[in-house]
Coordinates of C-alpha atoms (C1' of nucleotides) in Angstrom, one line a residue:
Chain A
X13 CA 13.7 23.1 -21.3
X14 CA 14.8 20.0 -20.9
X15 CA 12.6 16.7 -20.1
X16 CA 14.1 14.1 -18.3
X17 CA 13.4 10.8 -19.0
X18 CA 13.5 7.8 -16.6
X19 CA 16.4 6.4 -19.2
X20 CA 18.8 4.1 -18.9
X21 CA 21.8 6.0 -16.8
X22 CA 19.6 6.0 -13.9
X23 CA 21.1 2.8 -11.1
X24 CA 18.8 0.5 -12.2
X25 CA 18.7 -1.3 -8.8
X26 CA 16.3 1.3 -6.8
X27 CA 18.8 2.7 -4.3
X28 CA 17.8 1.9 -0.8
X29 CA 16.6 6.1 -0.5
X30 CA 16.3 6.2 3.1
X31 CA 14.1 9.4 3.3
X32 CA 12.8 10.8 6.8
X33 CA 9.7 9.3 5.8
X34 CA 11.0 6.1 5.3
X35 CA 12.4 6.3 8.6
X36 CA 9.6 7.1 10.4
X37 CA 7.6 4.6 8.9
X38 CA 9.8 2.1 9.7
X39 CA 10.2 3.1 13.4
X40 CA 6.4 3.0 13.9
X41 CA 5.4 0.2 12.0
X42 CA 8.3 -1.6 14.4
X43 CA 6.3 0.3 17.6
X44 CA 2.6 -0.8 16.5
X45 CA 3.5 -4.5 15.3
X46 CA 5.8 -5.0 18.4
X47 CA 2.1 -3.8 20.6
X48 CA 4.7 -1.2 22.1
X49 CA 1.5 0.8 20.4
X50 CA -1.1 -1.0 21.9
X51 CA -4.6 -1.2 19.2
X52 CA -6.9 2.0 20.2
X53 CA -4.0 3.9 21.2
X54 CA -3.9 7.6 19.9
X55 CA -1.3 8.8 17.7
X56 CA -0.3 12.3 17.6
X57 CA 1.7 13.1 14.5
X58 CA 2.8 16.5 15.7
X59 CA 4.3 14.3 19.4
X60 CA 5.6 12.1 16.9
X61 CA 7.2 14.8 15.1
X62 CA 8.6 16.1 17.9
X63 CA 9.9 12.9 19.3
X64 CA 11.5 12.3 16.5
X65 CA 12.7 15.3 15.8
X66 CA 11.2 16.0 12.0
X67 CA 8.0 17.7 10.6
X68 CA 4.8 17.0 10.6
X69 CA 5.0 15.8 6.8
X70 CA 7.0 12.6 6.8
X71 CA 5.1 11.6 9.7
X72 CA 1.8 11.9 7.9
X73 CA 3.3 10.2 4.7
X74 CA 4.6 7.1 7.0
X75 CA 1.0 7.6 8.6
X76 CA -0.6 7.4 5.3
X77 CA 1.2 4.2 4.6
X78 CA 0.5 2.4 7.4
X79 CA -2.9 3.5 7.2
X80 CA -3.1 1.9 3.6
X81 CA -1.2 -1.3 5.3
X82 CA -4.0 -1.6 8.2
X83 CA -1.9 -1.1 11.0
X84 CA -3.2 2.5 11.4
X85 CA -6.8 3.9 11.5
X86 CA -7.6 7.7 10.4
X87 CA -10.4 9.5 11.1
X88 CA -10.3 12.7 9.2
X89 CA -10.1 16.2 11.0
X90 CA -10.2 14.4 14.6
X91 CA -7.5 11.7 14.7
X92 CA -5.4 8.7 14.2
X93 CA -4.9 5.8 16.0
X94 CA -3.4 2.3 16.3
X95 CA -6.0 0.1 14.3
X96 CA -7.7 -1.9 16.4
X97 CA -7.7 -6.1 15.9
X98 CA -10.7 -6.5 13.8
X99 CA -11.6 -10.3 13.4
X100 CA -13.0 -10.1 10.1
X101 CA -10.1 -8.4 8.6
X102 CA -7.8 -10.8 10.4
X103 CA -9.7 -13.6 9.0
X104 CA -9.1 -12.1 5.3
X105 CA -5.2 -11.3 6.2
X106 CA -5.2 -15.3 7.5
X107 CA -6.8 -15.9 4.3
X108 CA -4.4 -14.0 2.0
X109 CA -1.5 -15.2 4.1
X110 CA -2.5 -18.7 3.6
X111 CA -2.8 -18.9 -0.7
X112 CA 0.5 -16.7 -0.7
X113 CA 2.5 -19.0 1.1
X114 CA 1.0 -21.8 0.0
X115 CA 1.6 -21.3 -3.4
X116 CA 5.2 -20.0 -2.6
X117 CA 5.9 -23.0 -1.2
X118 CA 4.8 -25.0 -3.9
X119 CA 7.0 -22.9 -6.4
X120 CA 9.9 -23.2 -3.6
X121 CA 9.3 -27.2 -3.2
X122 CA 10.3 -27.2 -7.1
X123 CA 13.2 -25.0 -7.3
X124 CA 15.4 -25.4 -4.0
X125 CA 18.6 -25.8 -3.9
X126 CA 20.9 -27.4 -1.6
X127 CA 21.7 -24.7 -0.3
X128 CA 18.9 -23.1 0.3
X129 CA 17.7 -26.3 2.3
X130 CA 20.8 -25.5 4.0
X131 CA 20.0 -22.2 4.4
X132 CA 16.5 -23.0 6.3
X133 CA 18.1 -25.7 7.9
X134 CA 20.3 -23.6 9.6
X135 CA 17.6 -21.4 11.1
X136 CA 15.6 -24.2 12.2
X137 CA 19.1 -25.2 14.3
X138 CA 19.0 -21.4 15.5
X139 CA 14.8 -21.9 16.1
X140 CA 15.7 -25.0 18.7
X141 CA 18.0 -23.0 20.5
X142 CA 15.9 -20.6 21.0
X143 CA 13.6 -22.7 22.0
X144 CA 15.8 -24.2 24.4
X145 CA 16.6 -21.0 25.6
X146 CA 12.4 -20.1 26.2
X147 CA 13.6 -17.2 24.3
X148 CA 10.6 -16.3 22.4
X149 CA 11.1 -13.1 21.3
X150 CA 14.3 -14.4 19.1
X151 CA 12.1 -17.5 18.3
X152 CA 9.7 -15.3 17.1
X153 CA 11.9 -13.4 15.0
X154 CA 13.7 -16.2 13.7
X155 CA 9.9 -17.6 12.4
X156 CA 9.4 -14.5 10.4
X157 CA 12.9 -14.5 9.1
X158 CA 12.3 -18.4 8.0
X159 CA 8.6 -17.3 6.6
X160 CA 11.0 -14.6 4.2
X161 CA 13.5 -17.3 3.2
X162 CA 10.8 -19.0 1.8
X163 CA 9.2 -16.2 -0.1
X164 CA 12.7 -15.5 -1.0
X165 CA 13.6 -18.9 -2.2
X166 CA 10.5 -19.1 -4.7
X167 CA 12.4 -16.7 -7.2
X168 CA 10.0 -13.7 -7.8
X169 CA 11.4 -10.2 -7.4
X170 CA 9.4 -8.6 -4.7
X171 CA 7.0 -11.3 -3.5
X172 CA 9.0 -11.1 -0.3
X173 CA 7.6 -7.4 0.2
X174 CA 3.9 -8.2 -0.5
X175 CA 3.9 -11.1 1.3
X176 CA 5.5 -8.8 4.7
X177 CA 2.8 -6.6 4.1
X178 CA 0.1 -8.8 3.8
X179 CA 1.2 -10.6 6.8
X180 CA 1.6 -7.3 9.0
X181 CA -1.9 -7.6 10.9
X182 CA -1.1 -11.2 11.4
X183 CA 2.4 -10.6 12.7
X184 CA 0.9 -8.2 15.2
X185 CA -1.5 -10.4 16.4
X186 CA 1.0 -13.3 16.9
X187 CA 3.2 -10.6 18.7
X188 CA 0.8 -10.1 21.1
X189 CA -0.4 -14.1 21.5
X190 CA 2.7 -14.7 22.6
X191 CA 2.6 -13.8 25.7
X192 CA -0.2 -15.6 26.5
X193 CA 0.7 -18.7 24.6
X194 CA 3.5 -20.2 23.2
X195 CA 3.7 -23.6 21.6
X196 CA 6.7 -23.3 20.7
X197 CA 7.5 -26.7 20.8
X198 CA 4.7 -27.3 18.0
X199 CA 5.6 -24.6 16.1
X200 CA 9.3 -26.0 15.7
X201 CA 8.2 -29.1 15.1
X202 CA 5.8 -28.0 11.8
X203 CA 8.4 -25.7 10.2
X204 CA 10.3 -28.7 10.4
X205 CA 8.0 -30.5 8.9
X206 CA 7.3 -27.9 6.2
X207 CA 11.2 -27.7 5.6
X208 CA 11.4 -31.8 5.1
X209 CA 8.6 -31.8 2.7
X210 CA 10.5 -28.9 0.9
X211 CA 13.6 -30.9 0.8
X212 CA 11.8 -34.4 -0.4
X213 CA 10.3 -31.8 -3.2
X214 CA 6.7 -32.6 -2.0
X215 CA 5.1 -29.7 -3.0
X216 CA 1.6 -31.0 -2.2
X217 CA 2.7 -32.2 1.2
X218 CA 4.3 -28.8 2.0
X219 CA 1.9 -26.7 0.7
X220 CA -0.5 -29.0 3.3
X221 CA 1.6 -28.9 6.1
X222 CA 2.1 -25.2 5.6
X223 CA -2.0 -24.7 5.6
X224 CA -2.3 -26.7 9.1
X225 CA 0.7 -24.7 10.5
X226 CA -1.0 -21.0 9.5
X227 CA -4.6 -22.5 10.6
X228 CA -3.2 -22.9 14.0
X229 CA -4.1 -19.3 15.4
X230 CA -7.5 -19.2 15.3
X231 CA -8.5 -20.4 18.4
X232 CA -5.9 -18.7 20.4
X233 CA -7.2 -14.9 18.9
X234 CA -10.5 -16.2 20.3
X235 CA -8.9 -16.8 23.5
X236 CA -7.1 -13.1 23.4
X237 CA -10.3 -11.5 22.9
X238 CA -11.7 -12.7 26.1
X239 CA -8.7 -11.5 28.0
X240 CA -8.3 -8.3 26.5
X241 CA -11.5 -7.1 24.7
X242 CA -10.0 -3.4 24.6
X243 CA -8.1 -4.5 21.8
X244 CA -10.7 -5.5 19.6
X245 CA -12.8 -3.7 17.2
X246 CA -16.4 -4.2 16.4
Chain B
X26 CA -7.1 17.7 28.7
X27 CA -9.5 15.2 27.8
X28 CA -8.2 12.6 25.6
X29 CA -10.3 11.3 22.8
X30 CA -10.6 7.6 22.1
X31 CA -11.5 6.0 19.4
X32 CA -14.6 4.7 21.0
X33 CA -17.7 3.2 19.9
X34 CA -19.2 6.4 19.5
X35 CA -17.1 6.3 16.1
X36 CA -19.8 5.1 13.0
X37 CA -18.3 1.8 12.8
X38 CA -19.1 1.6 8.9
X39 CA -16.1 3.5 8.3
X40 CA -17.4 6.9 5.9
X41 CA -16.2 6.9 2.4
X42 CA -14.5 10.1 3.0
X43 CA -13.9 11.4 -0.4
X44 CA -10.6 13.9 0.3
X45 CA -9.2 15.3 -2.3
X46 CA -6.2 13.2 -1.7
X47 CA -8.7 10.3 -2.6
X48 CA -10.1 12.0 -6.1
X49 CA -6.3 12.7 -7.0
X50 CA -5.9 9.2 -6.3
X51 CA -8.4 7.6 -8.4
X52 CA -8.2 10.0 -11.1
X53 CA -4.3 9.3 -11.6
X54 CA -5.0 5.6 -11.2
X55 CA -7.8 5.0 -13.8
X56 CA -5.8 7.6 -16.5
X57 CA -2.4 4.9 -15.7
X58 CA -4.3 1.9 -15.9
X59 CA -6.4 3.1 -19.4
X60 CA -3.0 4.1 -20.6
X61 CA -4.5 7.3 -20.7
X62 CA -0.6 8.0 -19.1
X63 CA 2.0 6.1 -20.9
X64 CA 4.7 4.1 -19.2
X65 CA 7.9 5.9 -18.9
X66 CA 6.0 9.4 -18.7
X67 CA 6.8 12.0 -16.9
X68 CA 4.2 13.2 -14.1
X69 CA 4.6 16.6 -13.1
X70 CA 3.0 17.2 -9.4
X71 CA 2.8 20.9 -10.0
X72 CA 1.1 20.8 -13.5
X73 CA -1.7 18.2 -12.6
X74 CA -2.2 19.9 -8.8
X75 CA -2.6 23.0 -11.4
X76 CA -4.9 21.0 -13.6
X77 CA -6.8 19.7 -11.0
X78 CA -7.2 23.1 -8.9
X79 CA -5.7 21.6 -6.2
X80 CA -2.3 22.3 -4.1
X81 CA 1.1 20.3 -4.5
X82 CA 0.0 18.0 -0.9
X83 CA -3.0 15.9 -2.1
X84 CA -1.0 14.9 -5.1
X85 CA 1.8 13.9 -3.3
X86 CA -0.2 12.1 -1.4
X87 CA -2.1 10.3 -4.2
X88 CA 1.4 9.3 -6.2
X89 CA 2.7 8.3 -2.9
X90 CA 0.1 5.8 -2.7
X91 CA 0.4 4.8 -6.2
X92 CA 4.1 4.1 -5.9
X93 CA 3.4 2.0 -2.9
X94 CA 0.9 0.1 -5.8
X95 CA 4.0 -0.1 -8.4
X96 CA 2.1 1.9 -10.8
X97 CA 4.5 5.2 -10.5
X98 CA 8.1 5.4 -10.0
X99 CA 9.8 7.8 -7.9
X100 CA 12.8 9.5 -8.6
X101 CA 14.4 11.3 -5.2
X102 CA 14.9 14.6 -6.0
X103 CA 14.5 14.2 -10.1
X104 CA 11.5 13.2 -11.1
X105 CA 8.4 11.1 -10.9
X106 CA 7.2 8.9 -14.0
X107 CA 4.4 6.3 -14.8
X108 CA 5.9 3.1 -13.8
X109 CA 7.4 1.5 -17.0
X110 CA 6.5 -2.3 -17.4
X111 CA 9.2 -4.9 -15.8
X112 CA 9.0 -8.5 -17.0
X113 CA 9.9 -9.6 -13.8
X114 CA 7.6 -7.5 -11.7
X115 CA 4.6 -8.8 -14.0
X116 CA 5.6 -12.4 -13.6
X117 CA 5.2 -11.7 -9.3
X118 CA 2.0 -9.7 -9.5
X119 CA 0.3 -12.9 -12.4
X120 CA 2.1 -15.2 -9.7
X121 CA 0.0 -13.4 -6.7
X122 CA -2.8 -13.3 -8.7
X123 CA -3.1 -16.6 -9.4
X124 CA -2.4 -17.3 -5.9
X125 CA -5.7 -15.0 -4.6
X126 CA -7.7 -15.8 -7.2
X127 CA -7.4 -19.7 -7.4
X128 CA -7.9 -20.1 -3.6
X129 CA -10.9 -17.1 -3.6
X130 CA -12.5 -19.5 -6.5
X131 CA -12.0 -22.6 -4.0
X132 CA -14.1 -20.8 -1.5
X133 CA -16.2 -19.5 -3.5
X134 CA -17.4 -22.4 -5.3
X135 CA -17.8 -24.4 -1.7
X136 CA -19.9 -21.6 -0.8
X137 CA -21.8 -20.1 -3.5
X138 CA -25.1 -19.7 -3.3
X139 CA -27.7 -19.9 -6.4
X140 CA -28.4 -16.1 -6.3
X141 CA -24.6 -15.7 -7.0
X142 CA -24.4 -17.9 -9.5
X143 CA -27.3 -16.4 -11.4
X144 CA -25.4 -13.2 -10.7
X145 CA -22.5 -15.0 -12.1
X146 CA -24.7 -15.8 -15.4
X147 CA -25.9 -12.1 -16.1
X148 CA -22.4 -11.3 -16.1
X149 CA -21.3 -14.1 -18.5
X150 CA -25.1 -12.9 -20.9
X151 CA -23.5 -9.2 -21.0
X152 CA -19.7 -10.5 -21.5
X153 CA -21.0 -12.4 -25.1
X154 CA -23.1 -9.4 -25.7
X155 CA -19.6 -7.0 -26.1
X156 CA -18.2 -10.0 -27.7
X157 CA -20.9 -9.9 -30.2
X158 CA -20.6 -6.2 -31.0
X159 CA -16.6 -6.5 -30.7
X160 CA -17.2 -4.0 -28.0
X161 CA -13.4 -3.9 -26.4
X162 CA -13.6 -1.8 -23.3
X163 CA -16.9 -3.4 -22.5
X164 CA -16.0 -6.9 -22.8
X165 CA -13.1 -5.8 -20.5
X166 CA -14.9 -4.0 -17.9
X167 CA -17.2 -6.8 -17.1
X168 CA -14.5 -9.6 -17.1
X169 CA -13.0 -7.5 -14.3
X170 CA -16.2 -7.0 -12.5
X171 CA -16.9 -11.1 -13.1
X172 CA -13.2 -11.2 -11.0
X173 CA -14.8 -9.0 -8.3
X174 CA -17.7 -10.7 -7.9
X175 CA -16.1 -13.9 -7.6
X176 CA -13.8 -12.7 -5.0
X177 CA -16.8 -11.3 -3.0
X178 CA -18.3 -14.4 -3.2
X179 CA -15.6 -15.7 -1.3
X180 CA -17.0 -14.2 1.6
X181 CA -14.1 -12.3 3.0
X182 CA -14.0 -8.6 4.5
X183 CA -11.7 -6.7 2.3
X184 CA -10.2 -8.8 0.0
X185 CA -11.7 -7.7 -3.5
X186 CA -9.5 -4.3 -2.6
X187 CA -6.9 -6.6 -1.8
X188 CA -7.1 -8.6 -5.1
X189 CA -7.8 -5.4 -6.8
X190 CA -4.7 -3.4 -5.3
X191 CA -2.2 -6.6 -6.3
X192 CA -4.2 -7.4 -9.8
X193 CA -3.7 -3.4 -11.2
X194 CA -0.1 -4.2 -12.9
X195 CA -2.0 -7.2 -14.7
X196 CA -5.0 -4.9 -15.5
X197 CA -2.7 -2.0 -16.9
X198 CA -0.9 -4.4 -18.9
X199 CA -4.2 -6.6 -20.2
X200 CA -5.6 -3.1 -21.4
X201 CA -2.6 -2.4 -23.5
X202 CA -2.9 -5.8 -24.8
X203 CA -6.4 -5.3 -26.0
X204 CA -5.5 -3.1 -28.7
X205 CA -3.5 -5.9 -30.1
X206 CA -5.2 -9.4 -29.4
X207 CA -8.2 -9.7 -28.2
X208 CA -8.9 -13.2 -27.6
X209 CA -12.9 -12.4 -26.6
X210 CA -14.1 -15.8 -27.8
X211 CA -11.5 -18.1 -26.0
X212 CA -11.8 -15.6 -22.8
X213 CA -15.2 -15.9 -22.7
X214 CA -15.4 -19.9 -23.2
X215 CA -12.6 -19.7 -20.5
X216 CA -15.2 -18.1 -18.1
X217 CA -18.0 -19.7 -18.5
X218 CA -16.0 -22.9 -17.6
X219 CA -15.0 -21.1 -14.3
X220 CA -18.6 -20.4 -13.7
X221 CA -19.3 -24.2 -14.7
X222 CA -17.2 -25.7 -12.8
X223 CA -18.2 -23.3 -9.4
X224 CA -21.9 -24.4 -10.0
X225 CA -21.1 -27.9 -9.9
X226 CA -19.3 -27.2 -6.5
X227 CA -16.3 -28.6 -8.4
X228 CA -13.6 -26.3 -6.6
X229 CA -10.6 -28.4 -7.8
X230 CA -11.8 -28.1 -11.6
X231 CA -12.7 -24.2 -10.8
X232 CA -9.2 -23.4 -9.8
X233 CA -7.2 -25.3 -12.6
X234 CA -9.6 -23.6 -14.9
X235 CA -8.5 -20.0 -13.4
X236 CA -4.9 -20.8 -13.5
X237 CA -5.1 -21.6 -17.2
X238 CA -7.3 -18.9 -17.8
X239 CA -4.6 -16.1 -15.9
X240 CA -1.6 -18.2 -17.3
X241 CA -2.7 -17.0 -21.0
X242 CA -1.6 -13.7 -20.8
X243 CA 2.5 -14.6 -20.8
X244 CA 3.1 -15.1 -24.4
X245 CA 0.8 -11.8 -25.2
X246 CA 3.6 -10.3 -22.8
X247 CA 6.1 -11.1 -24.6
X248 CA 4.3 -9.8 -28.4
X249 CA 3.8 -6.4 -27.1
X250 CA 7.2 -6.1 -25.7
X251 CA 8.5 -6.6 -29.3
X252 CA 5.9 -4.4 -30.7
X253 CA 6.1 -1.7 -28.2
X254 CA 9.8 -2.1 -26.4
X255 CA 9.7 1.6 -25.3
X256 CA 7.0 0.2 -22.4
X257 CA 9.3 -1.6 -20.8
X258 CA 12.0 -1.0 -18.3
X259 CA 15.8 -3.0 -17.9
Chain C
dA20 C1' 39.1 12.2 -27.3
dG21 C1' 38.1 10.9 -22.8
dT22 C1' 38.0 12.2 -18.1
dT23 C1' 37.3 15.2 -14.4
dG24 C1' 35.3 18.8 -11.8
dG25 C1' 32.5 22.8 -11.4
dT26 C1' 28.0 24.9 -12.0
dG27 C1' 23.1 25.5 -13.0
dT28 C1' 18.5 23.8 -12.9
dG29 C1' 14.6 21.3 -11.7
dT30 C1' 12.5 18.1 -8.6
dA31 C1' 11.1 15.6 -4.4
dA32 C1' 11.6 16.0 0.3
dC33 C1' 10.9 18.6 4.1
dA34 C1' 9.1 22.5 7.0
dT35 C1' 5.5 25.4 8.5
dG36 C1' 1.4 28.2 8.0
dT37 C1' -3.8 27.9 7.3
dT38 C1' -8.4 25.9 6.9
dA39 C1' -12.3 23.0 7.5
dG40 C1' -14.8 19.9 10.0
dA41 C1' -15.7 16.6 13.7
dT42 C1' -16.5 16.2 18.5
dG43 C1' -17.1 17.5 23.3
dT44 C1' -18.9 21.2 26.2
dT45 C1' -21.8 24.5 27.7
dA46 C1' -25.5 27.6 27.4
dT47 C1' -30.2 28.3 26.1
dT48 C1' -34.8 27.4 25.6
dG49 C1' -39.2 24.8 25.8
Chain D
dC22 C1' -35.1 18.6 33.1
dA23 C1' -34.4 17.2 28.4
dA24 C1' -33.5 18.6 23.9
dT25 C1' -31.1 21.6 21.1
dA26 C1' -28.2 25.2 19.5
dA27 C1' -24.0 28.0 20.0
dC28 C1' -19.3 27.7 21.0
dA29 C1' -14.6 26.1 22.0
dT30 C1' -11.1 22.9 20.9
dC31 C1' -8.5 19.7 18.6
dT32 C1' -7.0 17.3 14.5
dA33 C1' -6.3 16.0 9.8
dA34 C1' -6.4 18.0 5.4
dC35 C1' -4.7 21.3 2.6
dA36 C1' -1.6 25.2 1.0
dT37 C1' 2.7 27.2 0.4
dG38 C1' 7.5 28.3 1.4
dT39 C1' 12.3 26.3 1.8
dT40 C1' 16.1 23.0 1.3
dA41 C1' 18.9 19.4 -0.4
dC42 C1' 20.1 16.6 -3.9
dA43 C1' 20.4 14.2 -8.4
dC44 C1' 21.4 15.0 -12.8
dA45 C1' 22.7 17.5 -17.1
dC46 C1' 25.8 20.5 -19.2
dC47 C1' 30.0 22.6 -20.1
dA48 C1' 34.7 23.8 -19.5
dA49 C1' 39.3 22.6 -18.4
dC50 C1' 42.8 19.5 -18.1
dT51 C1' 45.3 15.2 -19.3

DNA sequence: AGTTGGTGTGTAACATGTTAGATGTTATTG
DNA sequence: CAATAACATCTAACATGTTACACACCAACT
């Protein structure tokens, strides 16, 4: 018999494997951070199954995931549905959020180039258009995308990935404040901010302006949980 | 058809439900992190659900969750294999480490109450005990639990499973650096200075004093991977 | 000798069958 | 009528069967 050993002649650069399970994951991690899973709704992996036209195991191994991620909760032998918004965990996730990006931003403060500064520069152009536009869900998008350049831009293979996953309950929960509340205005005008301080390689200054722009959500999750209580836990 | 809701019928205090998928979990983990499993070994899903008495599904469902971690690598269709240890990978996970640990410490030390700084102190008694005796695993087990406690100290739902989840590359990698260096007496001078400097509700001097504590580990890094090359991976 | 292509083998991925347990409902009993 | 116990039902957890694919090996050809 012959042992295979994870040696060299395997692609070194993970192949994107896009398994069924990958698939599915994606699709419902999309469907719950999007609220077109609303928190407290019921999932039923074999509908899902169905739906989607697989079997019931790569929908319990994207289940599984998301469940480790927070975006799902399972109760074992009776069932599984969208996590609820819990505001101590959101408080942690704000938390986590916070000292990640922070200190990203510090490393990216040091490091960028011209054209990265170009590169973020570009998307704030894009962000006022949207604005413009009141397009919020492209606004929206284009934040996160601008939150990933940064990651990106700090230089450390896979930060990008833990970052996106620590930021998923937060993500949700500014998905669903924006319907209420917008401030998009403000908002454009702090990444700005945060992108100036990058290019003047103000590390400190970023990393602040960063920590008032993330601190901003508080009161309006206050304000959610008075109009829609149903979607809270606890 | 009456739908079931996750309602507040639910025990809230969610029940550590030990499945088997959870055992395989933690048994695999703990043998990866002790070394127990090498980096670059094989891991054979039939043989340990054999070992373990239990079918090929739970341990699926355990590696699955450890490949999520980065402790496991999987192969598509050839194989599954202790994840080796990537230079690049390690400088991320220290880099989010430091990021958690250095804004947990601020918290903590703005918030810390006597009782956890005595708590603090018993740890730091026990940690020159094992450094007395040259007691190894000791000395290491309690300078993790001195990380937990400081991260519960913070106050914040969830996050010492956060910190722990992103610190387990660091913790695999300081265990295989114990058998080499130890570095007790400056660790444990290191530490008492954190605990120092949270006591005097000095969280600027608390932080720098963690980052320089974490930051020792690179040039270890870089010992072992001449010593012991076949750990490694690219 | 180096390259190409066919073939075998072993594994994860996937599909599906079975079990155990949590909860809601109903019957039973005081 | 309330408390409780038996029962039905539904689901995740678990077990096992099947498939597809990556890789190693070897032969044939250039």
């Amino acid at each position: 018999m012959q042992l295979r050993s994870p040696s060299r002649n395997f692609k070194e650069q993970k192949v994107v494997s896009v398994t069924r399970k990958d698939q599915v994951y994606t699709i419902l991690r999309q469907a719950i951070i999007s609220s077109q899973l609303s928190p407290g709704e019921t999932i039923r992996k074999e509908l899902v199954a169905a739906q989607l036209g697989v079997s019931r195991t790569p929908v319990s191994d994207a289940i599984n995931r998301l469940a480790d991620e927070g975006l799902v909760e399972i109760y074992p032998q009776t069932g599984t549905f969208v996590a609820r918004l819990w505001l101590d965990k959101i408080e942690t996730a704000q938390f986590v959020r916070v000292a990640l990006e922070t200190a990203a931003i510090r490393r990216t403060a040091e490091r960028a180039t011209p054209e990265t500064i170009a590169r973020f520069r570009q998307n704030l152009e894009r962000q006022r258009k949207a604005a413009d536009k009141q397009d919020f869900e492209q606004f929206y998008e284009l934040d996160e995308a601008l939150h990933d350049l940064i990651c990106d831009a700090a230089g450390l293979v896979g930060l990008r990935e833990i970052a996106s996953k620590e930021r998923s309950q937060i993500d949700r929960v500014r998905r669903l404040l924006l319907h209420y509340e917008t401030r998009m205005i403000e908002t454009l005008a702090e990444h700005e901010a945060i992108i100036s301080a990058i290019a003047d390689k103000d590390p400190d200054k970023a990393a602040k302006t960063m920590e008032a722009h993330i601190a901003q959500m508080g009161k309006m999750l206050l304000h959610l949980r008075n109009k829609r209580p149903e979607l809270f836990g606890s």
